[in-house]
Tab-separated table of C-alpha atoms in Angstrom:
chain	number	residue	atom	x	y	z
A	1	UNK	CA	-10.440	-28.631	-2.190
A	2	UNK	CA	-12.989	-26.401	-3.794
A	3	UNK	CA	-11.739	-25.564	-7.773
A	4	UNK	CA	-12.186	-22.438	-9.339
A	5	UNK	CA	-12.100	-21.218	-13.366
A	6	UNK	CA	-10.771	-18.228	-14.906
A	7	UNK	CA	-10.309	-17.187	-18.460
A	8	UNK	CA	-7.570	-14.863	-17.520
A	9	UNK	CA	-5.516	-15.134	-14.011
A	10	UNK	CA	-2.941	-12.414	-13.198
A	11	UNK	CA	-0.563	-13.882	-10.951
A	12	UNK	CA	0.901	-12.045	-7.987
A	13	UNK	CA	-0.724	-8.667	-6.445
A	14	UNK	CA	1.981	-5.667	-6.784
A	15	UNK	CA	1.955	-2.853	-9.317
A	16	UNK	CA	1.866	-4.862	-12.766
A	17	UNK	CA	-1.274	-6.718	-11.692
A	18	UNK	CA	-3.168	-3.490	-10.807
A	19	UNK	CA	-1.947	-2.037	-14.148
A	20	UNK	CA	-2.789	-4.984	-15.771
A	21	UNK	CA	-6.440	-5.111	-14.225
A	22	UNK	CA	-7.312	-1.531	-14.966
A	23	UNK	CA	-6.049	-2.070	-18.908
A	24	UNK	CA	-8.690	-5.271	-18.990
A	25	UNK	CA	-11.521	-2.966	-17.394
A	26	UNK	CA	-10.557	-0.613	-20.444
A	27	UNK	CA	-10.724	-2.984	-22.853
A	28	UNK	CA	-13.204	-4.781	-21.351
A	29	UNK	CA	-13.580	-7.922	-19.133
A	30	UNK	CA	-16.821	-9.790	-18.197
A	31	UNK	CA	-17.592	-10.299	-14.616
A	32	UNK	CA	-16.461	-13.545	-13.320
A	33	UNK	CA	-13.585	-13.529	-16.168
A	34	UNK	CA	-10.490	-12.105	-14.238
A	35	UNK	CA	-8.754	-13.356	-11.326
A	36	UNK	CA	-6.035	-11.902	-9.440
A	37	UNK	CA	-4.068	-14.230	-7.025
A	38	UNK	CA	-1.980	-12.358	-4.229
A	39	UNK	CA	-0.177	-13.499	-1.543
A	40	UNK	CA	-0.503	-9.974	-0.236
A	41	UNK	CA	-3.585	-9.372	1.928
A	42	UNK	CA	-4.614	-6.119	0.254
A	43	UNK	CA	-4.947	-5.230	-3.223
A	44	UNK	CA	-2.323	-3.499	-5.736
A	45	UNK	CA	-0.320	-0.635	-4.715
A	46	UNK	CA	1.687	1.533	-5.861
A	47	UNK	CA	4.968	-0.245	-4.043
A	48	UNK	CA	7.616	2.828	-4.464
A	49	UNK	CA	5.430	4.503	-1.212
A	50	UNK	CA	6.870	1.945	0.947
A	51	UNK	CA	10.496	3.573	0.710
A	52	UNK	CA	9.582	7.174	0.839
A	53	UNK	CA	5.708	8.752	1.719
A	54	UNK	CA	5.125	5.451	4.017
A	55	UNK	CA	7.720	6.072	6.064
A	56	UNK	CA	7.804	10.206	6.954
A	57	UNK	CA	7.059	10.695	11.009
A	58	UNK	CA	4.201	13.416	9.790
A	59	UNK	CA	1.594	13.215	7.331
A	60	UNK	CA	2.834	9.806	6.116
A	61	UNK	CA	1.319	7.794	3.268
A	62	UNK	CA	-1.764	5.093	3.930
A	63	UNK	CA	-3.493	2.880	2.294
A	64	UNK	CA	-5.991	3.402	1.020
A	65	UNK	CA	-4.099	6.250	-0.461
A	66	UNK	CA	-1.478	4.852	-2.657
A	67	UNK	CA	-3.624	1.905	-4.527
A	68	UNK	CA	-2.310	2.092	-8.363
A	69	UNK	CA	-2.986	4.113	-9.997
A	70	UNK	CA	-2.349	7.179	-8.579
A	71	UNK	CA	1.414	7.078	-9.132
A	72	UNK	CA	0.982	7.478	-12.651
A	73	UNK	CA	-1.791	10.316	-12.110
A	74	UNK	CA	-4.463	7.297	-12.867
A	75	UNK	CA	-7.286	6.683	-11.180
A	76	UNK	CA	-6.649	5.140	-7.442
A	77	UNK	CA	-8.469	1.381	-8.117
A	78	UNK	CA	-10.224	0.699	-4.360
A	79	UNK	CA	-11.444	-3.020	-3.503
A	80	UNK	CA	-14.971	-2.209	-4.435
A	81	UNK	CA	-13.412	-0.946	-8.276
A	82	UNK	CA	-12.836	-4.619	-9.099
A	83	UNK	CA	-16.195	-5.461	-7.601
A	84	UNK	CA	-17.773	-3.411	-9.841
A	85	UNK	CA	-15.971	-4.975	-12.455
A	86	UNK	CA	-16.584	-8.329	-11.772
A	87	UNK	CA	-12.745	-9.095	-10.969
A	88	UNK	CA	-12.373	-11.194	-8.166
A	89	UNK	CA	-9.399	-10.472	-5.969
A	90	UNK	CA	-7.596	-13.708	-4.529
A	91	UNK	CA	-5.883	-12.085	-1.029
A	92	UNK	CA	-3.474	-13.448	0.932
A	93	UNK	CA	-3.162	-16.654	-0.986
A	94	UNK	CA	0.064	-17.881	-1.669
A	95	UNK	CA	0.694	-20.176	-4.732
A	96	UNK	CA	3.323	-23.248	-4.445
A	97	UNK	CA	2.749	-25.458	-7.536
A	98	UNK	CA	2.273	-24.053	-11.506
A	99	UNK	CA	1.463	-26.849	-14.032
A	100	UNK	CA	1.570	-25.144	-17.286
A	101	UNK	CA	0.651	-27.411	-19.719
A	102	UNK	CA	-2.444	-28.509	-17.198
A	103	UNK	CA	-3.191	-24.688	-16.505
A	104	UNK	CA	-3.738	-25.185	-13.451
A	105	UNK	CA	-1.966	-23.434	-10.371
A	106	UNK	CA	-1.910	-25.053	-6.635
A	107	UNK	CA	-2.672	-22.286	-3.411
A	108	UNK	CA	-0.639	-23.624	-0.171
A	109	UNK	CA	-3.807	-24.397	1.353
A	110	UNK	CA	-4.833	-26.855	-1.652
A	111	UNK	CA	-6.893	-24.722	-3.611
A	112	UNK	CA	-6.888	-25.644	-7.233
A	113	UNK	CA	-7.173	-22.567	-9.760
A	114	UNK	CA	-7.513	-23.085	-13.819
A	115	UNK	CA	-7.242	-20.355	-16.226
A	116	UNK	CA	-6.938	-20.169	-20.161
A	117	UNK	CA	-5.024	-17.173	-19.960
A	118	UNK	CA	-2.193	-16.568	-17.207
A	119	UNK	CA	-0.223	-13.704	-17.013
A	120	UNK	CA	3.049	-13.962	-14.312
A	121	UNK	CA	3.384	-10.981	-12.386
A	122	UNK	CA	4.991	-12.339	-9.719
A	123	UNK	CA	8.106	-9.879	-9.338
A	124	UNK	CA	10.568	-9.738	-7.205
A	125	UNK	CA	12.070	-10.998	-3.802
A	126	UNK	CA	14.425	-9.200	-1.921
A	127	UNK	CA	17.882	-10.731	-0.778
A	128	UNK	CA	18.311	-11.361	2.688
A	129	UNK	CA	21.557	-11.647	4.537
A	130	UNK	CA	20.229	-15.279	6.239
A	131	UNK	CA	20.337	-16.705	2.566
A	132	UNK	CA	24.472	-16.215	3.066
A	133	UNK	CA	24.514	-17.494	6.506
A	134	UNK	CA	25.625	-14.316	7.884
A	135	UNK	CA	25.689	-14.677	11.765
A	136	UNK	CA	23.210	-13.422	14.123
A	137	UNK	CA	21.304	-12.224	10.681
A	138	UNK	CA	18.235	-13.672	12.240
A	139	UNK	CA	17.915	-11.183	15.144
A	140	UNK	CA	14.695	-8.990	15.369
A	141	UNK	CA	14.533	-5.648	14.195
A	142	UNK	CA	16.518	-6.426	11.173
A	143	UNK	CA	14.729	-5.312	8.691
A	144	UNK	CA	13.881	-5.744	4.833
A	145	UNK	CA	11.505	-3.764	2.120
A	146	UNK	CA	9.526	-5.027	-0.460
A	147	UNK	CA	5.522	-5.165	0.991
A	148	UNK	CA	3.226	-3.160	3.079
A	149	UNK	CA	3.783	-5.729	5.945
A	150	UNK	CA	7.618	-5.155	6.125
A	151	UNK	CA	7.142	-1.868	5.780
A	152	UNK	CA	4.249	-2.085	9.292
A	153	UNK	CA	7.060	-3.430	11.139
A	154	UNK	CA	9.517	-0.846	10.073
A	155	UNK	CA	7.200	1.890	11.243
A	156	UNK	CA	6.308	-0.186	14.539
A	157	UNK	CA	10.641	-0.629	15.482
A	158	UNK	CA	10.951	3.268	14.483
A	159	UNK	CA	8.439	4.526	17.226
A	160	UNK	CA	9.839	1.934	20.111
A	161	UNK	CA	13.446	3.041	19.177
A	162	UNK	CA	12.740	5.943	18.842
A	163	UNK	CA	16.198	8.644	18.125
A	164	UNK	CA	18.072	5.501	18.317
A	165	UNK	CA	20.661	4.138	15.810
A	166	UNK	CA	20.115	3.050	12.645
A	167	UNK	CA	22.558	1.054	10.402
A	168	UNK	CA	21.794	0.507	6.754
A	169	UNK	CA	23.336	-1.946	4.938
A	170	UNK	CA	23.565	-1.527	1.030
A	171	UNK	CA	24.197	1.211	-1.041
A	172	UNK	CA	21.992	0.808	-3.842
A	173	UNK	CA	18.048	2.766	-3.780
A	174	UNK	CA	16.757	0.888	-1.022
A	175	UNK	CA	20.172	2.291	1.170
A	176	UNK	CA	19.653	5.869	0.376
A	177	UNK	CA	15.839	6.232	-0.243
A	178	UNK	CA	15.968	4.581	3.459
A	179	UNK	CA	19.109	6.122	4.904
A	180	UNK	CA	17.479	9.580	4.429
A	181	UNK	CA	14.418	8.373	5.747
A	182	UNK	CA	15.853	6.920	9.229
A	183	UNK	CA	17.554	10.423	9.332
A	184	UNK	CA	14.119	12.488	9.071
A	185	UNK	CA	13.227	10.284	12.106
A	186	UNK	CA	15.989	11.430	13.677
A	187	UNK	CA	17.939	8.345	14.012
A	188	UNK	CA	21.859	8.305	14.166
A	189	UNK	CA	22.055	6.468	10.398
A	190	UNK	CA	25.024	4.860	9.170
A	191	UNK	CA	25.284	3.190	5.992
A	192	UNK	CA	27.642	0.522	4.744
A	193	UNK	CA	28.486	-1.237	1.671
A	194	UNK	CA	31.132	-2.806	-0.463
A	195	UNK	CA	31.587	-0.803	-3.548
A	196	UNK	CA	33.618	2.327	-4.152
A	197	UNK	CA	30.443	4.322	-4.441
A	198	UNK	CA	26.716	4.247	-3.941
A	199	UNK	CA	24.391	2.977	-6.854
A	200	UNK	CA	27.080	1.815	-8.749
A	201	UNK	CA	25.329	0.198	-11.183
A	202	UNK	CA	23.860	3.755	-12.775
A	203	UNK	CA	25.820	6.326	-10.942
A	204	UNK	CA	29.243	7.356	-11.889
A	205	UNK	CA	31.456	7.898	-9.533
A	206	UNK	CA	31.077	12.276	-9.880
A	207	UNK	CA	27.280	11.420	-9.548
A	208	UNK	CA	27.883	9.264	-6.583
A	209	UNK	CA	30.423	12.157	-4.683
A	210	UNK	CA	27.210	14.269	-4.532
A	211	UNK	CA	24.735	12.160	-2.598
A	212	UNK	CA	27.372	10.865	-0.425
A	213	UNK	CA	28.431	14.461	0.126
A	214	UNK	CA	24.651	15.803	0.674
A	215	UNK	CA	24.169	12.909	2.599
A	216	UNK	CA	27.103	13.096	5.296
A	217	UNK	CA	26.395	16.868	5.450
A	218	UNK	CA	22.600	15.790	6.512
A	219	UNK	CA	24.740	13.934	9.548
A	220	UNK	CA	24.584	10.675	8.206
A	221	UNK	CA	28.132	8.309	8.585
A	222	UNK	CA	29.061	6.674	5.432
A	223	UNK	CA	31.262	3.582	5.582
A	224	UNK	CA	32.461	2.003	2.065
A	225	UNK	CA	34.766	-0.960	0.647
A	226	UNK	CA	33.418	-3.439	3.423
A	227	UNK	CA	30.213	-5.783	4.049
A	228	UNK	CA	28.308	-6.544	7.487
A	229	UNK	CA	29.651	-9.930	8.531
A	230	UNK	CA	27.578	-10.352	11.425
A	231	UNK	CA	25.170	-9.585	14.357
A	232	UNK	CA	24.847	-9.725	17.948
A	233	UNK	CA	21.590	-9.109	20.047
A	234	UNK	CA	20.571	-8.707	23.421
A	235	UNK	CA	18.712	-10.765	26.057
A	236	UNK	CA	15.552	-10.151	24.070
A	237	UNK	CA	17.113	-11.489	20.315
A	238	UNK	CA	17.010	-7.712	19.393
A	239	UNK	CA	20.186	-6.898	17.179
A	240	UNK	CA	22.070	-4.770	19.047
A	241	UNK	CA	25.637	-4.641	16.936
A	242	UNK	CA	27.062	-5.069	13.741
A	243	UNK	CA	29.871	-6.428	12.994
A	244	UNK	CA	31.686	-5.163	9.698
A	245	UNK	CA	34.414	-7.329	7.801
A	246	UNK	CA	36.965	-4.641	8.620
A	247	UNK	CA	36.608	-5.429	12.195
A	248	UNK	CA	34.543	-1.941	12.981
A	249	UNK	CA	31.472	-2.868	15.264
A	250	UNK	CA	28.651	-0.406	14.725
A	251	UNK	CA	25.804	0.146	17.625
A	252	UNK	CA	22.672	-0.808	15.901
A	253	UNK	CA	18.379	-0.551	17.128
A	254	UNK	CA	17.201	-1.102	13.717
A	255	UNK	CA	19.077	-2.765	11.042
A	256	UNK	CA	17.569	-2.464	7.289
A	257	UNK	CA	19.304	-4.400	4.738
A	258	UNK	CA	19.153	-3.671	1.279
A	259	UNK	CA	21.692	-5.347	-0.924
A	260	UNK	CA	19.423	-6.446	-4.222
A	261	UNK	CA	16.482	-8.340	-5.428
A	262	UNK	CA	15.913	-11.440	-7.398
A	263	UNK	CA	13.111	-12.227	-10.143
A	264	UNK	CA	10.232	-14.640	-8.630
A	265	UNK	CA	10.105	-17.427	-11.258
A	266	UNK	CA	10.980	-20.720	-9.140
A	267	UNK	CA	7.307	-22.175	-9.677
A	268	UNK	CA	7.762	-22.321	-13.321
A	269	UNK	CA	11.490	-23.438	-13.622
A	270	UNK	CA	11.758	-25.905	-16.418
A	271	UNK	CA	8.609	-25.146	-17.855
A	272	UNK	CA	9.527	-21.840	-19.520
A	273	UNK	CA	12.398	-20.649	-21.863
A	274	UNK	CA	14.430	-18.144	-19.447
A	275	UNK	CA	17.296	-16.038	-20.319
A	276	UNK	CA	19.348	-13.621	-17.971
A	277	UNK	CA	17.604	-14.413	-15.111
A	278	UNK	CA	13.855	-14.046	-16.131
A	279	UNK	CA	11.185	-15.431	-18.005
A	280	UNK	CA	11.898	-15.014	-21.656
A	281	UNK	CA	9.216	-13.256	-23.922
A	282	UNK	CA	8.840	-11.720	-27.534
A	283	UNK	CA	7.722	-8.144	-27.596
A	284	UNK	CA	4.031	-8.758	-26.568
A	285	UNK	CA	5.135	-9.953	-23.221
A	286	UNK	CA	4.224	-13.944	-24.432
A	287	UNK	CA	6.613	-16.762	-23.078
A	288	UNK	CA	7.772	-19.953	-24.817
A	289	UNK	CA	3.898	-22.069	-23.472
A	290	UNK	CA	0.987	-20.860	-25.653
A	291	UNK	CA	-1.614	-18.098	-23.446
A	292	UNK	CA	0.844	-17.425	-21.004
A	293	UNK	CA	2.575	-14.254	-20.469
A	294	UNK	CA	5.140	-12.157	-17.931
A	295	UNK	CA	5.320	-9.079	-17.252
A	296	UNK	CA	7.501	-6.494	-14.834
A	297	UNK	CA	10.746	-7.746	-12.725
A	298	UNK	CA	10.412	-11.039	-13.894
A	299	UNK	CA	10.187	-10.998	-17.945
A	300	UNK	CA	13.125	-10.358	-20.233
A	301	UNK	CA	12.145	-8.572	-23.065
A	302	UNK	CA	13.637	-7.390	-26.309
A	303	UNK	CA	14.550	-4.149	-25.910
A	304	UNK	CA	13.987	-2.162	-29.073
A	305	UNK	CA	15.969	0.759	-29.150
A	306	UNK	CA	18.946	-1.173	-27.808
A	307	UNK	CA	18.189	-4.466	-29.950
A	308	UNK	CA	18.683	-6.646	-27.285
A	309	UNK	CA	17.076	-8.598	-24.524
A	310	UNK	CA	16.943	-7.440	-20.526
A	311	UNK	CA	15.360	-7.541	-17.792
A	312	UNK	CA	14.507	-4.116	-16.087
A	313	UNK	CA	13.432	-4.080	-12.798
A	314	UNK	CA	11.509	-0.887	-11.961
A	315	UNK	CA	8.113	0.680	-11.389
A	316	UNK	CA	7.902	2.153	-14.733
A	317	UNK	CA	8.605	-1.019	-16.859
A	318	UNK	CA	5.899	-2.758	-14.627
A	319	UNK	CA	3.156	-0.550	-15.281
A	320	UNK	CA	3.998	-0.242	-19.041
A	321	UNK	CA	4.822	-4.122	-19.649
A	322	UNK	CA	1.495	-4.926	-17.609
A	323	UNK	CA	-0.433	-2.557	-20.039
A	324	UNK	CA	0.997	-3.850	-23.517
A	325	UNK	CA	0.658	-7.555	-22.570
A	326	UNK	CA	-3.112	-7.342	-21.933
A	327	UNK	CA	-3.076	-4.682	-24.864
A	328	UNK	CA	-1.919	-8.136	-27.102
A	329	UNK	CA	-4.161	-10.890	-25.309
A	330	UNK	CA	-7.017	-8.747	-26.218
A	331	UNK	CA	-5.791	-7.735	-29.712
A	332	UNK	CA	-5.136	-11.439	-30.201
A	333	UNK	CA	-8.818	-12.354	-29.388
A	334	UNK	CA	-9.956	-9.843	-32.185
A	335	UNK	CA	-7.486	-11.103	-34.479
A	336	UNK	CA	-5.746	-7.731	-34.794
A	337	UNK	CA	-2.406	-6.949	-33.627
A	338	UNK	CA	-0.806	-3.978	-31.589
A	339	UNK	CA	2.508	-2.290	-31.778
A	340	UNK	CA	5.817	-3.781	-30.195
A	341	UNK	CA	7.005	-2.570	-27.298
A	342	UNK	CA	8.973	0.404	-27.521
A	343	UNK	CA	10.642	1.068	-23.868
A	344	UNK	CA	13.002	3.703	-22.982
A	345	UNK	CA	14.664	2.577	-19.565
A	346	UNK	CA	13.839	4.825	-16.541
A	347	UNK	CA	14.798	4.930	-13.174
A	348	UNK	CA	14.400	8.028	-10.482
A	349	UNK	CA	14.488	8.454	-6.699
A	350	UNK	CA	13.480	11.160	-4.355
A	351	UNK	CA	14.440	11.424	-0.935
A	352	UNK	CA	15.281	14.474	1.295
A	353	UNK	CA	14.924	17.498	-0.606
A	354	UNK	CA	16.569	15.721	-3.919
A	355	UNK	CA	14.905	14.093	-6.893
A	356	UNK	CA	16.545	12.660	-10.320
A	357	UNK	CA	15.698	10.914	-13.112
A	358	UNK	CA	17.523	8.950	-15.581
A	359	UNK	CA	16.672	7.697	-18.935
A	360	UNK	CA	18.299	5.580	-21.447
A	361	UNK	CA	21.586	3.292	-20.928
A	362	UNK	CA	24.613	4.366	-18.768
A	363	UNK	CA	27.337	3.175	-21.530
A	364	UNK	CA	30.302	4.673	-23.016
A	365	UNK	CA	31.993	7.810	-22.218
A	366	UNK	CA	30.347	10.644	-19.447
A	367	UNK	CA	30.077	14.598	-19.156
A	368	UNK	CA	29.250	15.806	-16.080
A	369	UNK	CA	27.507	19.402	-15.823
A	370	UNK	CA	25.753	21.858	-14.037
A	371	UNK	CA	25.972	22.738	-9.983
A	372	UNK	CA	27.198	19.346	-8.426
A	373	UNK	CA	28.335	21.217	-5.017
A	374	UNK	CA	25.856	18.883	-2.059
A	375	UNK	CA	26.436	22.226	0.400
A	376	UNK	CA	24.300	24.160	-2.946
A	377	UNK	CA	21.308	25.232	-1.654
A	378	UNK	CA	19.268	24.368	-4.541
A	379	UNK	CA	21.575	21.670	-6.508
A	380	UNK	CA	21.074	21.313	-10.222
A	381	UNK	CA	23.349	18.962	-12.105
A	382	UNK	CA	23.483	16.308	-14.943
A	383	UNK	CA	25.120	13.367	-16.737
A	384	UNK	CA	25.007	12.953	-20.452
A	385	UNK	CA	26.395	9.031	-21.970
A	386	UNK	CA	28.423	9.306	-25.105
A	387	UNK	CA	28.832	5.845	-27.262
A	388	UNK	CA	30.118	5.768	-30.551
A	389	UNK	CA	29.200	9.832	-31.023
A	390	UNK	CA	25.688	9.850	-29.882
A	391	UNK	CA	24.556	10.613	-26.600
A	392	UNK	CA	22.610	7.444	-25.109
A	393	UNK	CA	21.833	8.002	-21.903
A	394	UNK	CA	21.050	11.400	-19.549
A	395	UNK	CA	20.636	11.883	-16.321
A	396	UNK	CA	19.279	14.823	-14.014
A	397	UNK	CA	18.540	16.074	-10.639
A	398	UNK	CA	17.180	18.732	-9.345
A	399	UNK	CA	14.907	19.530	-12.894
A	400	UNK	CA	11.414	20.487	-13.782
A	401	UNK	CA	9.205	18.520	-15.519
A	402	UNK	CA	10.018	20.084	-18.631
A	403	UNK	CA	13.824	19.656	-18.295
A	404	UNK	CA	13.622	15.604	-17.454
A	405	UNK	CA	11.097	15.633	-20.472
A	406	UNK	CA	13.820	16.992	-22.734
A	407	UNK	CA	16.653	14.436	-21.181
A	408	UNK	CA	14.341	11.780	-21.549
A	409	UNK	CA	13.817	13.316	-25.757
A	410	UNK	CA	17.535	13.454	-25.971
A	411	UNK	CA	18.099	9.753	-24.532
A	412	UNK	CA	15.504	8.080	-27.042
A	413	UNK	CA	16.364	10.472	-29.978
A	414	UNK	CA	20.478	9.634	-29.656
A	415	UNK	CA	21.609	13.387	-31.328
A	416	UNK	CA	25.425	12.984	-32.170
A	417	UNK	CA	27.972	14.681	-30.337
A	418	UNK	CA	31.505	15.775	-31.896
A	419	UNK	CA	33.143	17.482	-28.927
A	420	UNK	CA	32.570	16.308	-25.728
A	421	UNK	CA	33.901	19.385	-23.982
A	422	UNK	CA	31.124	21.284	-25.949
A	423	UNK	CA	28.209	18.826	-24.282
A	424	UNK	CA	29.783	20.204	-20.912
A	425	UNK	CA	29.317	23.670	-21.608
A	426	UNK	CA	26.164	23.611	-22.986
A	427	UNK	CA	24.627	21.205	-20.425
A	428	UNK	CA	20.944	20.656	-20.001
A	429	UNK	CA	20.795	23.912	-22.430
A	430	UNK	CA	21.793	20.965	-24.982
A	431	UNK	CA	18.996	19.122	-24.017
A	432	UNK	CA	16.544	21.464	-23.974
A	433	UNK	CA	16.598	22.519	-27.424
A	434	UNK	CA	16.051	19.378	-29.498
């Protein structure tokens, strides 16, 4: 097969890579310089849409309306942008084989690719149900969310069961961003999952009570402390049941499963340092083999304000990991050198009339404040995390941009706190005036 050359190749085709491709048209990239290699057949998105605008039964989001970068109130890069720019775009090209001390990467179809530069942006998979051997897991219209196709067939099983019931399995932001949306297409939704409460890995359990309260006032049947164990279908192979390992059997037309993600780093096992899970790199996004980098879901980083390593999967972290690492490949050229990265974690969700943000690290001790009550008709409430006497983490829904710009001040600033019953009263007020 045919060989092609690159002095930089961004490998994989979600949000990092588009970030990552609009940084080198900043900082400038010669036509014929940049590749980006995709398994996807259209180019970067902005992959949050998928869970929320893509899915709405009116006035629902489209390509080419969501390209990055719009999410981030950037410019919205269309095919013909990396045209312009001499990039070449690599579609719907799947790569099984990295050799990193050959630089060279191997396409399914036999297509050879060299670069001098690679940067992994390969992300994440999701989890699927078959990988346990769950039974009947294989049925159609079972369905999982991570690209634009998964969502098409989403869409497609929503019109032809249409008011049906839905049944979504997980708890985390895949279960809720997508339980709500079932319910605005007026599906019967249940949701089930294992753990005491939903998103347990960032909500407390006073968090959790008021999105499982707002949500089963919105109609929708909350089931917790058990897991789907398996599935029965009809005469066609379309799921039709679910069976739960407390013996309940819920009626099912569309099943989506949400229950986690894992880092895409397989192809380069062995030939990379890795630690927790990802692809190890210094603060410039560079792993352990010279001139390559990763970036996003797949790269643990040392995390400055925290001084230690992690990987974060989220949208944010993409975009901004994407942007420092060709920040330092290009600084590196010039022989000059750029800052480390400084990262605040941040997570946020939207769906029905809600919206909250997070920033910072959910450790130590919690206040709660504000109106928590999910029958409110215009909610406001927060979380502040107390460790050692300094507040390290806030969290808030229902608030301006102002207000989430002062939690997100108060997470990275860490003011100390002597009387926790004090932070309660004062709530967001605290927040607002440092």
């Amino acid at each position: 097969m045919a060989e092609k050359s690159f002095k930089f190749v961004i490998l994989g085709g979600g949000v990092a890579a588009g970030y990552a491709a609009r940084e080198f048209g900043k900082q400038g990239v010669q036509p014929g310089e940049l590749a980006i290699i995709s398994k996807e057949a259209v180019a970067p998105y902005e992959r949050p849409a998928l869970s929320k605008g893509y899915l709405f039964p009116e006035g629902a989001a489209r390509l080419p309306g969501f390209h990055v970068c719009v999410g981030s109130g950037g410019e919205r890069l269309l095919p013909e942008w990396y045209k312009e720019k001499g990039i070449e775009l690599i579609l719907s090209t799947e790569i099984v084989k990295a050799d990193l001390p050959a630089k060279t990467l191997v396409s399914a179809a036999g297509e050879i690719f060299k670069y001098q530069t690679l940067i992994i942006a390969t992300g994440s998979t999701v989890i699927r149900l078959t990988d346990f051997g769950v039974q009947g897991a294989d049925a159609k219209n079972i369905f999982y969310l991570r690209e634009i196709d998964d969502a098409d067939k989403l869409v497609e099983a929503i019109k032809a069961k249409k008011n049906g019931k839905a049944v979504i399995v997980g708890g985390g932001y895949i279960g809720l961003e997508l339980g709500a949306a079932m319910k605005i297409n007026n599906f019967d939704v249940s949701m089930v999952y294992p753990e005491p409460w939903c998103m347990p890995r960032l909500f407390t359990s006073s968090i959790a009570a008021f999105y499982e309260g707002y949500y089963a006032n919105k109609g929708i049947k909350i089931i917790k402390g058990t897991v789907a164990v398996g599935f029965t279908s009809d005469s066609n192979g379309e799921v039709k049941e679910v069976k739960l390992k407390d013996g309940r059997v819920l009626e099912a037309d569309i099943v989506v499963v949400g229950v986690g993600g894992r880092p895409l780093s397989t192809l380069f096992k062995g030939q990379v340092e890795e630690e927790k899970g990802g692809i190890k790199t210094d603060a410039f996004f560079k792993t352990s083999v010279p001139n390559v980098y990763a970036v996003g879901d797949v790269a643990t980083f040392p995390l400055k304000l925290y001084n230690e390593l992690r990987r974060v999967e989220h949208v944010d972290h993409a975009r901004k990991s994407a942007e420092q690492a060709v920040k330092a490949i290009k600084a590196s050229e010039e022989g000059k050198s750029v800052d480390e990265y400084d990262y605040l974690p941040y997570f946020y969700s939207r769906s029905f009339d809600l919206a909250w943000q997070f920033y910072g690290d959910n450790v130590g001790d919690t206040v709660l404040f504000g109106d928590n009550n999910p029958q409110s008709p215009k909610p406001k409430f927060g979380s502040y995390w107390i460790k050692d006497g300094k507040v390290v983490g806030a969290f808030l829904e229902g608030g301006t941009a102002e207000e989430n710009q002062a939690i997100a001040k108060v997470a990275k600033l860490q003011p100390s706190v002597e009387n926790l019953d004090a932070l309660t009263n004062e709530g967001l007020s605290f927040a607002c005036k440092i």
